[in-house]
Coordinates of C-alpha atoms in Angstrom, one line a residue:
Chain E
X1 CA 1.0 -10.2 28.7
X2 CA -2.3 -12.4 27.4
X3 CA -2.5 -15.7 27.4
X4 CA -0.9 -17.6 24.6
X5 CA -3.2 -19.7 22.0
X6 CA -3.5 -23.3 23.0
X7 CA -1.1 -24.6 20.4
X8 CA 1.4 -21.6 21.2
X9 CA 1.3 -22.6 24.7
X10 CA 2.3 -26.3 23.8
X11 CA 5.1 -25.3 21.7
X12 CA 6.4 -22.7 24.5
X13 CA 6.1 -25.6 26.8
X14 CA 8.2 -28.0 24.9
X15 CA 11.0 -25.5 23.8
X16 CA 13.7 -25.9 26.0
X17 CA 15.7 -22.6 27.6
X18 CA 18.3 -20.7 25.7
X19 CA 18.0 -22.3 22.2
X20 CA 17.5 -20.6 18.9
X21 CA 13.9 -20.4 17.2
X22 CA 12.7 -19.2 14.2
X23 CA 9.0 -18.6 14.3
X24 CA 7.6 -18.6 10.6
X25 CA 4.1 -16.7 10.3
X26 CA 4.7 -15.4 13.9
X27 CA 1.9 -12.7 14.0
X28 CA 2.3 -9.7 16.4
X29 CA 5.2 -12.0 18.0
X30 CA 3.2 -13.6 21.0
X31 CA 5.2 -16.6 21.0
X32 CA 8.6 -15.0 20.4
X33 CA 7.6 -12.6 23.4
X34 CA 7.0 -15.7 25.9
X35 CA 10.0 -17.6 24.8
X36 CA 12.4 -14.7 25.1
X37 CA 11.0 -13.5 28.5
X38 CA 10.5 -16.7 30.0
X39 CA 13.3 -19.0 28.8
X40 CA 15.8 -16.6 27.3
X41 CA 15.5 -18.1 23.9
X42 CA 17.3 -16.1 21.1
X43 CA 13.8 -15.6 19.0
X44 CA 13.6 -14.7 15.5
X45 CA 10.2 -14.3 13.6
X46 CA 8.8 -13.9 9.7
X47 CA 5.6 -12.4 9.2
X48 CA 3.8 -11.1 6.1
X49 CA 1.6 -8.4 7.4
X50 CA 3.4 -5.6 7.9
X51 CA 1.0 -3.9 11.1
X52 CA 1.9 -7.4 12.9
X53 CA 5.6 -6.8 11.9
X54 CA 5.3 -3.4 13.3
X55 CA 3.6 -4.3 16.7
X56 CA 6.4 -7.2 17.5
X57 CA 9.4 -4.8 16.2
X58 CA 8.1 -2.3 18.6
X59 CA 8.2 -4.6 21.3
X60 CA 12.0 -5.0 20.8
X61 CA 11.8 -8.3 18.8
X62 CA 13.4 -9.3 15.5
X63 CA 10.8 -10.0 13.1
X64 CA 11.3 -9.8 9.3
X65 CA 8.4 -8.7 6.9
X66 CA 8.3 -11.4 4.1
X67 CA 6.6 -14.5 2.5
X68 CA 7.3 -17.9 3.9
X69 CA 6.9 -19.2 0.3
X70 CA 9.8 -16.7 -0.6
X71 CA 12.0 -15.6 2.0
X72 CA 12.7 -18.7 3.9
X73 CA 15.4 -19.6 1.3
X74 CA 17.8 -16.7 2.6
X75 CA 18.2 -18.5 5.9
X76 CA 21.0 -21.0 5.9
X77 CA 20.9 -24.6 6.9
X78 CA 21.0 -25.7 10.6
X79 CA 20.9 -22.2 11.4
X80 CA 17.9 -22.9 14.2
X81 CA 17.2 -25.2 17.0
X82 CA 13.7 -25.1 16.2
X83 CA 11.5 -23.8 13.3
X84 CA 8.0 -23.1 13.9
X85 CA 4.9 -22.7 11.5
X86 CA 1.7 -22.3 13.7
X87 CA -1.7 -21.8 11.9
X88 CA 0.5 -21.0 8.5
X89 CA 1.0 -24.5 6.5
X90 CA -2.5 -24.3 5.1
X91 CA -2.2 -20.3 3.7
X92 CA 0.9 -21.0 1.8
X93 CA 1.4 -21.7 -2.0
X94 CA 3.8 -24.4 -1.8
X95 CA 3.3 -26.1 1.9
X96 CA 5.7 -28.7 0.6
X97 CA 8.4 -26.7 0.0
X98 CA 7.8 -24.5 3.1
X99 CA 8.1 -27.6 5.1
X100 CA 11.5 -28.9 3.5
X101 CA 12.8 -25.2 4.2
X102 CA 11.5 -25.5 7.9
X103 CA 13.4 -29.0 8.3
X104 CA 16.5 -27.6 6.5
X105 CA 16.7 -24.3 8.7
X106 CA 15.6 -26.0 12.2
X107 CA 17.2 -29.1 13.8
X108 CA 13.5 -29.6 14.6
X109 CA 9.9 -28.3 13.4
X110 CA 6.8 -27.6 15.4
X111 CA 3.8 -27.3 13.0
X112 CA 0.2 -26.7 13.9
X113 CA -2.7 -26.5 11.6
X114 CA -6.7 -26.9 11.9
X115 CA -7.6 -30.0 11.1
X116 CA -10.0 -30.0 8.1
X117 CA -11.6 -33.7 9.3
X118 CA -13.0 -32.4 12.6
X119 CA -16.3 -33.9 13.1
X120 CA -18.2 -30.7 12.9
X121 CA -16.5 -29.8 9.7
X122 CA -17.5 -33.0 8.3
X123 CA -21.0 -32.5 9.6
X124 CA -21.3 -29.2 8.1
X125 CA -20.4 -30.6 4.7
X126 CA -21.9 -33.5 4.5
X127 CA -25.4 -32.1 5.5
X128 CA -25.3 -28.4 4.5
X129 CA -23.4 -29.2 1.3
X130 CA -21.7 -26.1 1.7
X131 CA -17.9 -25.1 2.6
X132 CA -18.1 -25.1 6.2
X133 CA -18.2 -21.8 8.1
X134 CA -17.4 -22.8 11.7
X135 CA -15.8 -21.8 14.7
X136 CA -12.5 -23.0 13.6
X137 CA -12.8 -22.0 10.1
X138 CA -14.5 -18.8 10.3
X139 CA -14.3 -17.0 6.7
X140 CA -16.3 -18.1 3.8
X141 CA -14.5 -19.5 1.2
X142 CA -13.9 -16.8 -1.1
X143 CA -12.6 -14.9 1.7
X144 CA -10.5 -17.4 3.8
X145 CA -6.8 -17.1 4.0
X146 CA -6.5 -21.1 4.1
X147 CA -5.8 -22.2 0.5
X148 CA -4.7 -25.5 1.2
X149 CA -6.8 -27.4 4.0
X150 CA -5.6 -30.6 5.2
X151 CA -6.4 -33.0 7.9
X152 CA -4.5 -34.9 10.4
X153 CA -4.1 -37.8 8.7
X154 CA -3.2 -36.2 5.4
X155 CA -0.2 -35.1 7.5
X156 CA 0.9 -38.0 8.6
X157 CA 0.8 -39.6 5.1
X158 CA 2.3 -36.5 4.0
X159 CA 5.3 -36.9 6.6
X160 CA 5.7 -40.7 6.0
X161 CA 5.9 -39.6 2.3
X162 CA 8.7 -37.0 2.4
X163 CA 10.7 -39.2 5.1
X164 CA 10.0 -36.9 7.8
X165 CA 9.7 -37.9 11.4
X166 CA 7.0 -37.4 13.8
X167 CA 8.6 -37.1 17.2
X168 CA 5.4 -36.2 19.1
X169 CA 1.9 -34.7 18.5
X170 CA -0.8 -32.8 20.7
X171 CA -4.2 -32.8 19.7
X172 CA -6.5 -29.7 20.8
X173 CA -10.5 -29.1 20.9
X174 CA -11.0 -25.4 21.9
X175 CA -8.2 -25.1 24.8
X176 CA -8.8 -28.9 25.5
X177 CA -6.1 -31.4 25.0
X178 CA -6.9 -34.9 23.8
X179 CA -5.6 -38.2 23.7
X180 CA -4.7 -39.4 20.1
X181 CA -7.6 -41.6 19.9
X182 CA -9.6 -40.7 16.5
X183 CA -8.0 -37.5 16.7
X184 CA -8.8 -37.2 13.0
X185 CA -12.1 -37.0 14.0
X186 CA -12.1 -35.0 17.3
X187 CA -9.0 -32.7 17.0
X188 CA -9.8 -28.9 15.8
X189 CA -6.0 -28.5 16.1
X190 CA -3.2 -30.6 15.8
X191 CA 0.7 -29.5 16.6
X192 CA 3.3 -32.0 15.1
X193 CA 7.1 -32.1 16.4
X194 CA 8.8 -33.0 13.4
X195 CA 12.4 -34.2 12.5
X196 CA 14.2 -35.1 9.4
X197 CA 14.8 -38.9 9.4
X198 CA 18.4 -40.1 9.4
Chain A
X1 CA 22.7 18.1 38.8
X2 CA 26.0 16.0 38.8
X3 CA 25.5 15.3 35.1
X4 CA 24.4 18.7 34.4
X5 CA 27.3 20.4 35.5
X6 CA 29.4 17.9 33.8
X7 CA 27.6 18.6 30.7
X8 CA 28.1 22.5 31.1
X9 CA 32.0 21.7 32.1
X10 CA 32.7 19.8 29.3
X11 CA 33.1 21.8 26.4
X12 CA 33.3 19.0 24.1
X13 CA 29.4 18.3 24.2
X14 CA 26.5 20.9 23.6
X15 CA 25.2 22.7 20.6
X16 CA 27.1 23.7 17.6
X17 CA 30.6 22.1 18.4
X18 CA 33.2 22.1 16.2
X19 CA 36.9 20.2 16.5
X20 CA 40.0 20.3 14.7
X21 CA 41.5 16.6 14.9
X22 CA 45.3 16.6 14.0
X23 CA 46.1 14.7 10.6
X24 CA 47.0 12.8 8.7
X25 CA 43.8 11.7 8.1
X26 CA 44.2 8.9 5.2
X27 CA 41.3 8.7 2.5
X28 CA 39.9 5.4 0.8
X29 CA 41.0 7.3 -2.6
X30 CA 44.9 7.1 -1.5
X31 CA 45.4 10.6 -0.5
X32 CA 45.0 12.0 3.0
X33 CA 43.9 15.5 4.5
X34 CA 46.5 17.1 6.9
X35 CA 43.9 18.2 9.3
X36 CA 40.1 16.9 10.1
X37 CA 37.3 19.3 11.2
X38 CA 34.0 18.0 12.2
X39 CA 31.0 20.1 13.0
X40 CA 28.7 18.2 15.5
X41 CA 26.2 18.2 18.0
X42 CA 25.3 16.5 21.2
X43 CA 22.0 16.1 23.0
X44 CA 21.7 14.5 26.6
X45 CA 23.9 13.5 29.1
X46 CA 27.5 12.4 28.1
X47 CA 27.1 9.6 31.0
X48 CA 24.2 7.9 29.2
X49 CA 24.8 5.3 26.3
X50 CA 25.2 7.1 22.9
X51 CA 23.5 6.9 19.6
X52 CA 24.9 8.1 16.7
X53 CA 22.6 9.7 14.0
X54 CA 23.9 10.1 10.2
X55 CA 22.3 12.7 8.4
X56 CA 21.3 12.3 4.8
X57 CA 22.9 14.1 1.3
X58 CA 22.1 17.7 2.3
X59 CA 21.7 17.2 5.9
X60 CA 23.6 18.7 8.7
X61 CA 24.5 18.2 12.4
X62 CA 21.7 20.1 13.4
X63 CA 19.2 17.2 14.1
X64 CA 17.3 18.7 16.8
X65 CA 18.0 22.3 16.8
X66 CA 17.3 25.5 14.8
X67 CA 19.3 25.7 11.3
X68 CA 21.8 28.5 11.5
X69 CA 21.1 29.8 8.1
X70 CA 17.2 29.6 7.7
X71 CA 16.1 29.3 11.5
X72 CA 14.2 26.1 10.8
X73 CA 13.6 23.6 13.4
X74 CA 15.9 20.7 13.2
X75 CA 15.4 17.9 10.4
X76 CA 14.2 15.1 12.8
X77 CA 13.2 17.4 15.6
X78 CA 10.5 15.2 15.9
X79 CA 12.1 12.1 16.3
X80 CA 15.0 13.3 18.5
X81 CA 14.0 14.8 22.1
X82 CA 13.0 14.4 25.5
X83 CA 10.6 11.3 25.3
X84 CA 10.7 11.2 22.0
X85 CA 11.5 7.8 19.9
X86 CA 15.1 8.8 20.2
X87 CA 15.2 10.0 23.8
X88 CA 17.7 12.2 24.8
X89 CA 16.4 11.8 28.4
X90 CA 17.9 8.6 28.2
X91 CA 20.6 8.9 25.6
X92 CA 23.3 10.8 24.5
X93 CA 22.8 11.6 21.0
X94 CA 25.6 12.4 18.6
X95 CA 25.1 14.2 15.3
X96 CA 28.1 15.3 12.9
X97 CA 28.1 17.1 9.9
X98 CA 29.6 14.6 7.0
X99 CA 33.3 14.8 5.6
X100 CA 32.8 16.5 2.5
X101 CA 29.9 18.7 3.5
X102 CA 29.8 22.6 4.0
X103 CA 28.2 23.1 7.5
X104 CA 31.8 23.2 9.2
X105 CA 33.1 19.7 8.7
X106 CA 36.1 19.6 6.1
X107 CA 35.2 19.9 2.5
X108 CA 35.8 21.6 -0.9
X109 CA 34.9 24.8 0.8
X110 CA 37.4 24.7 3.7
X111 CA 40.8 26.3 3.3
X112 CA 43.6 24.2 2.2
X113 CA 47.1 24.2 3.7
X114 CA 48.1 27.0 1.4
X115 CA 45.1 29.2 2.7
X116 CA 42.8 29.1 -0.4
X117 CA 39.5 27.2 -0.2
X118 CA 40.3 23.3 -1.5
X119 CA 37.3 23.7 -4.2
X120 CA 38.0 20.8 -6.6
X121 CA 41.5 20.0 -5.1
X122 CA 39.4 18.6 -2.2
X123 CA 39.8 14.4 -2.7
X124 CA 37.0 12.5 -3.8
X125 CA 35.7 10.7 -0.5
X126 CA 33.5 7.7 0.0
X127 CA 31.0 6.8 2.9
X128 CA 33.8 4.8 4.5
X129 CA 35.7 8.2 4.9
X130 CA 32.9 9.6 6.3
X131 CA 32.4 6.8 8.9
X132 CA 36.0 7.0 9.5
X133 CA 35.7 10.9 10.5
X134 CA 32.9 10.0 12.7
X135 CA 34.9 7.3 14.5
X136 CA 37.5 9.6 15.3
X137 CA 35.3 12.2 16.8
X138 CA 33.9 9.5 18.7
X139 CA 37.3 8.8 20.1
X140 CA 37.7 12.4 20.7
X141 CA 34.3 12.4 23.1
X142 CA 35.9 9.1 24.4
X143 CA 32.9 7.1 23.2
X144 CA 33.8 3.7 22.6
X145 CA 30.6 1.9 22.4
X146 CA 27.5 2.9 20.3
X147 CA 24.2 1.7 21.8
X148 CA 22.8 2.5 18.1
X149 CA 24.0 4.1 14.9
X150 CA 20.6 5.2 13.1
X151 CA 20.4 6.7 9.9
X152 CA 17.8 7.8 6.7
X153 CA 18.9 7.7 3.2
X154 CA 22.7 8.3 3.0
X155 CA 22.6 8.2 7.0
X156 CA 21.5 4.7 6.5
X157 CA 24.4 4.1 4.2
X158 CA 26.8 5.2 6.9
X159 CA 24.8 3.2 9.5
X160 CA 25.5 -0.1 7.3
X161 CA 29.4 1.2 7.1
X162 CA 29.5 1.7 10.4
X163 CA 28.0 -2.2 11.1
X164 CA 30.2 -3.6 8.6
X165 CA 33.6 -1.6 9.4
X166 CA 33.2 -1.4 13.2
X167 CA 31.0 -4.3 14.5
X168 CA 32.4 -4.1 17.8
X169 CA 31.5 -0.9 18.3
X170 CA 28.0 -0.8 17.1
X171 CA 25.2 -2.7 19.5
X172 CA 22.6 -1.5 17.0
X173 CA 22.2 -0.4 13.8
X174 CA 18.5 1.1 12.0
X175 CA 18.5 1.8 8.5
X176 CA 15.8 3.7 7.1
X177 CA 15.1 4.0 3.5
X178 CA 18.6 3.5 2.5
X179 CA 20.5 0.8 0.5
X180 CA 23.7 -1.0 0.5
X181 CA 24.8 0.0 -2.8
X182 CA 24.0 2.8 -5.3
X183 CA 21.8 1.5 -8.3
X184 CA 22.4 2.7 -11.7
X185 CA 19.4 4.8 -11.6
X186 CA 20.8 6.6 -8.7
X187 CA 24.2 7.2 -10.1
X188 CA 22.3 8.4 -13.3
X189 CA 20.1 11.0 -11.4
X190 CA 23.1 12.1 -9.3
X191 CA 25.0 12.7 -12.5
X192 CA 22.4 14.5 -13.8
X193 CA 22.8 17.0 -10.8
X194 CA 26.5 17.0 -11.5
X195 CA 26.4 18.1 -14.7
X196 CA 23.7 20.7 -14.1
X197 CA 26.2 22.2 -11.6
X198 CA 29.4 22.0 -13.9
X199 CA 27.6 23.6 -16.8
X200 CA 27.1 26.5 -14.8
X201 CA 29.5 28.9 -16.2
X202 CA 29.9 30.2 -12.7
X203 CA 31.1 27.1 -11.5
X204 CA 34.8 27.9 -13.5
X205 CA 36.0 24.3 -12.7
X206 CA 34.9 24.5 -9.1
X207 CA 37.2 27.8 -8.4
X208 CA 34.2 30.0 -7.6
X209 CA 34.7 31.1 -4.2
X210 CA 36.0 34.8 -4.9
X211 CA 33.1 35.2 -7.1
X212 CA 29.4 34.4 -7.9
X213 CA 28.5 30.9 -7.0
X214 CA 27.1 28.3 -9.8
X215 CA 23.4 28.7 -8.3
X216 CA 21.5 28.0 -11.4
X217 CA 23.5 24.9 -11.6
X218 CA 23.1 24.0 -7.9
X219 CA 19.2 24.9 -8.2
X220 CA 18.3 22.5 -11.2
X221 CA 20.4 19.6 -9.4
X222 CA 18.3 20.0 -6.4
X223 CA 14.9 20.4 -8.7
X224 CA 16.1 17.2 -10.1
X225 CA 16.9 15.2 -7.0
X226 CA 13.9 16.7 -5.5
X227 CA 11.4 14.6 -7.8
X228 CA 13.2 11.6 -6.7
X229 CA 12.1 12.0 -3.1
X230 CA 8.6 12.3 -3.8
X231 CA 6.3 10.1 -5.2
X232 CA 4.3 10.2 -8.3
X233 CA 0.9 10.0 -6.4
X234 CA 2.5 12.4 -3.8
X235 CA 3.0 15.2 -6.6
X236 CA -0.4 14.3 -8.2
X237 CA -2.1 14.9 -4.8
X238 CA -0.3 18.1 -4.0
X239 CA -0.1 19.9 -7.4
X240 CA -2.2 18.1 -9.9
X241 CA -2.2 20.3 -12.7
X242 CA -3.3 23.1 -11.1
X243 CA -2.0 26.6 -12.3
X244 CA 0.2 29.0 -10.1
X245 CA -1.7 32.2 -9.1
X246 CA -3.4 32.5 -12.7
X247 CA -6.4 31.8 -14.6
X248 CA -5.2 30.3 -17.6
X249 CA -1.7 29.1 -19.4
X250 CA 0.5 31.9 -20.6
X251 CA 1.8 30.4 -23.5
X252 CA 5.2 30.9 -22.2
X253 CA 7.8 29.2 -20.0
X254 CA 7.4 31.2 -17.1
X255 CA 6.2 28.8 -14.2
X256 CA 2.7 28.0 -15.4
X257 CA 2.0 25.0 -13.1
X258 CA 2.0 25.1 -9.0
X259 CA 4.8 22.2 -9.4
X260 CA 7.4 24.2 -11.7
X261 CA 6.7 27.0 -9.3
X262 CA 7.2 24.7 -6.3
X263 CA 10.2 23.3 -7.7
X264 CA 11.8 26.5 -8.6
X265 CA 11.7 27.5 -5.0
X266 CA 13.1 24.2 -3.7
X267 CA 16.0 24.8 -6.1
X268 CA 16.6 28.4 -5.3
X269 CA 16.1 28.1 -1.3
X270 CA 18.7 25.2 -1.4
X271 CA 21.5 27.6 -3.0
X272 CA 21.3 29.7 0.1
X273 CA 22.6 27.0 2.4
X274 CA 24.4 24.7 0.1
X275 CA 27.9 24.7 -1.5
X276 CA 27.6 23.4 -5.2
X277 CA 31.4 21.5 -4.7
X278 CA 30.3 19.9 -1.8
X279 CA 27.2 18.4 -3.8
X280 CA 29.2 17.2 -6.3
X281 CA 31.7 15.5 -3.5
X282 CA 28.9 13.9 -1.4
X283 CA 26.9 12.8 -4.4
X284 CA 30.2 11.2 -5.7
X285 CA 30.7 9.2 -2.3
X286 CA 27.1 7.9 -2.6
X287 CA 27.5 6.6 -6.1
X288 CA 31.1 4.9 -4.8
X289 CA 28.9 3.1 -2.0
X290 CA 28.6 -0.9 -2.7
X291 CA 29.2 -2.6 0.6
X292 CA 29.0 -5.7 -1.1
X293 CA 32.1 -4.5 -3.5
X294 CA 34.1 -4.0 -0.7
X295 CA 33.5 -7.3 1.0
X296 CA 33.3 -9.7 -1.9
X297 CA 29.5 -10.5 -0.8
X298 CA 27.2 -8.2 1.2
X299 CA 26.5 -11.6 3.5
X300 CA 30.8 -11.4 4.1
X301 CA 30.4 -7.6 5.2
X302 CA 28.4 -8.9 8.0
X303 CA 29.7 -12.1 8.9
X304 CA 30.0 -12.9 12.3
X305 CA 28.0 -9.6 13.3
X306 CA 26.6 -9.5 16.6
X307 CA 24.9 -6.0 16.0
X308 CA 21.3 -6.3 16.0
X309 CA 19.5 -4.4 13.0
X310 CA 16.3 -3.1 11.7
X311 CA 15.7 -1.7 8.4
X312 CA 12.6 0.2 7.2
X313 CA 11.6 1.0 3.9
X314 CA 8.5 2.7 2.3
X315 CA 6.1 1.5 -0.2
X316 CA 6.0 4.7 -2.4
X317 CA 9.9 5.2 -2.1
X318 CA 11.2 4.5 -5.4
X319 CA 14.7 6.2 -5.0
X320 CA 15.7 3.4 -2.7
X321 CA 13.0 0.7 -3.0
X322 CA 11.9 -1.8 -0.9
X323 CA 13.8 -4.4 -2.6
X324 CA 17.4 -2.5 -1.6
X325 CA 16.4 -3.1 1.9
X326 CA 15.6 -7.1 1.4
X327 CA 18.6 -7.6 -0.2
X328 CA 20.4 -6.2 3.0
X329 CA 17.8 -8.1 5.2
X330 CA 18.5 -11.7 3.1
X331 CA 22.3 -10.7 3.7
X332 CA 21.5 -10.2 7.2
X333 CA 19.6 -13.6 7.7
X334 CA 22.3 -15.7 5.9
X335 CA 24.8 -14.2 8.2
X336 CA 22.6 -15.1 11.3
X337 CA 22.3 -11.6 12.4
X338 CA 19.5 -10.6 14.5
X339 CA 17.3 -8.6 11.8
X340 CA 13.9 -6.7 11.6
X341 CA 12.5 -5.3 8.7
X342 CA 9.2 -3.6 7.9
X343 CA 8.0 -1.8 4.9
X344 CA 5.9 1.1 5.9
X345 CA 3.3 2.1 4.1
X346 CA 3.2 6.2 3.1
X347 CA 2.2 8.3 0.1
X348 CA 5.4 10.6 0.9
X349 CA 7.9 8.5 -1.3
X350 CA 11.7 8.9 -0.2
X351 CA 10.9 11.7 2.1
X352 CA 8.7 9.8 4.2
X353 CA 11.4 9.0 6.4
X354 CA 11.6 12.9 7.4
X355 CA 7.8 13.3 7.8
X356 CA 5.4 12.3 10.6
X357 CA 5.1 8.7 10.8
X358 CA 3.4 7.0 14.1
X359 CA 4.1 3.5 13.1
X360 CA 7.7 4.4 12.2
X361 CA 8.0 6.4 15.5
X362 CA 7.0 3.6 17.3
X363 CA 9.4 0.9 15.9
X364 CA 12.2 3.4 16.5
X365 CA 11.4 3.6 20.0
X366 CA 10.9 -0.2 20.4
X367 CA 14.2 -1.1 18.6
X368 CA 16.4 1.5 20.5
X369 CA 15.0 -0.1 23.8

């Protein structure tokens, strides 16, 4: 099996063995397979792309083709220990509702996303005056699946407003782990572990 | 070699089997059959984990062997066989002709206790009755647990019924191009077919077994149904408005168009292999199918289920469209059951599950493990 993407490797390391995990936007099931094979996790997935779902099901994973904006409603409350939303928050139509669903379905949620306030993005926009096309955001504005760009500070404020508790956070530049210091400037990716307050 | 000897010596296993199971065999309609006949085939080593393959409306148990009347290869020969997605070298495959059919299992053409064909005296049956007949067969074969039950179209309904009625016997269910209930449109098309049969003067209230069969009515029923198995784009691609072996329209009602000629051929060749009363009986059973009605809700049908599910639909299938599969998936999600679902792409309409489809084959193999 290939190496996990850095944000998925962080999530895989944090998930305890034997729990129930729903990965929303699971791609070809790389994280699910790692959790199933490495930790005996009851791993399920939701993925919008049919080719990805076929690949995941062909490797014996339980993955449903569906849309996070629509199909999360069918999952009962507290039916998973962890819900995962990796690199998907910025692609959905209603990130706020998807996040509500995530914390309704899972006791806790991992959310990872690209940080639009990374210095390279800022430089590109400030000096180039054009929507950034970087290593992190490789598609042009008209072709990008990312329809809700956000920053690490946006996410922190959003969590505060919605009464969502940030239990832990990890920051990445490439494959490099960063300290939280000036993460909103230095980090390309962030991973948050969330739970509902109270 | 030991396994091979056991296969040879145990007459319950092999091709073209038929068993008579003593009744009474109670039915959902409230009556009972005195005797249950089941025609079936098995492939592979009886010591291996068992997979039950369920056939569609006009299918049969010859899933991977030549049809005795038409000589055509088995209807899922590309899926079932050595090294195939449903691997006969690793699993025991069982396929039974459904109750109500005409290929060797009890149906309207079977002889009633009075020695005459049942005809319309054969009770109206349900998908649940078909599954109970299969369960009785598996009891006879000494198979307590199924590694999986697999089916497309009406076969998928049986797979769903199996997992709702006998969850403890089914480890996995693979449901292709199917639905948990027959829609108004599904019932409507079936009613057209049934009325075509009943309007044939040869039908005679079903008592035609000592005279000419209602082949014209049955052929029309098959023609109407066949259209529902294909997609509009598929028909256009295959036939368009092309004329059949002629240069110009004849200004008559002969089969001017290729699509007419094709449908007439489909209708007529069907009457060589199928019994009109069996067609009435099985279409009725499908129309009565509604898993949520039986259990209060679809979610409750699968409550506490430990069966693994996989549902597949095809984007051009308008007979059992993706929304029907998705409704089942949502119910299974609500019940917390492990479920996979993919909408596959194919121009072939409902029939796609019978045709080559590399992605479908990979998924079947991967899901069955």
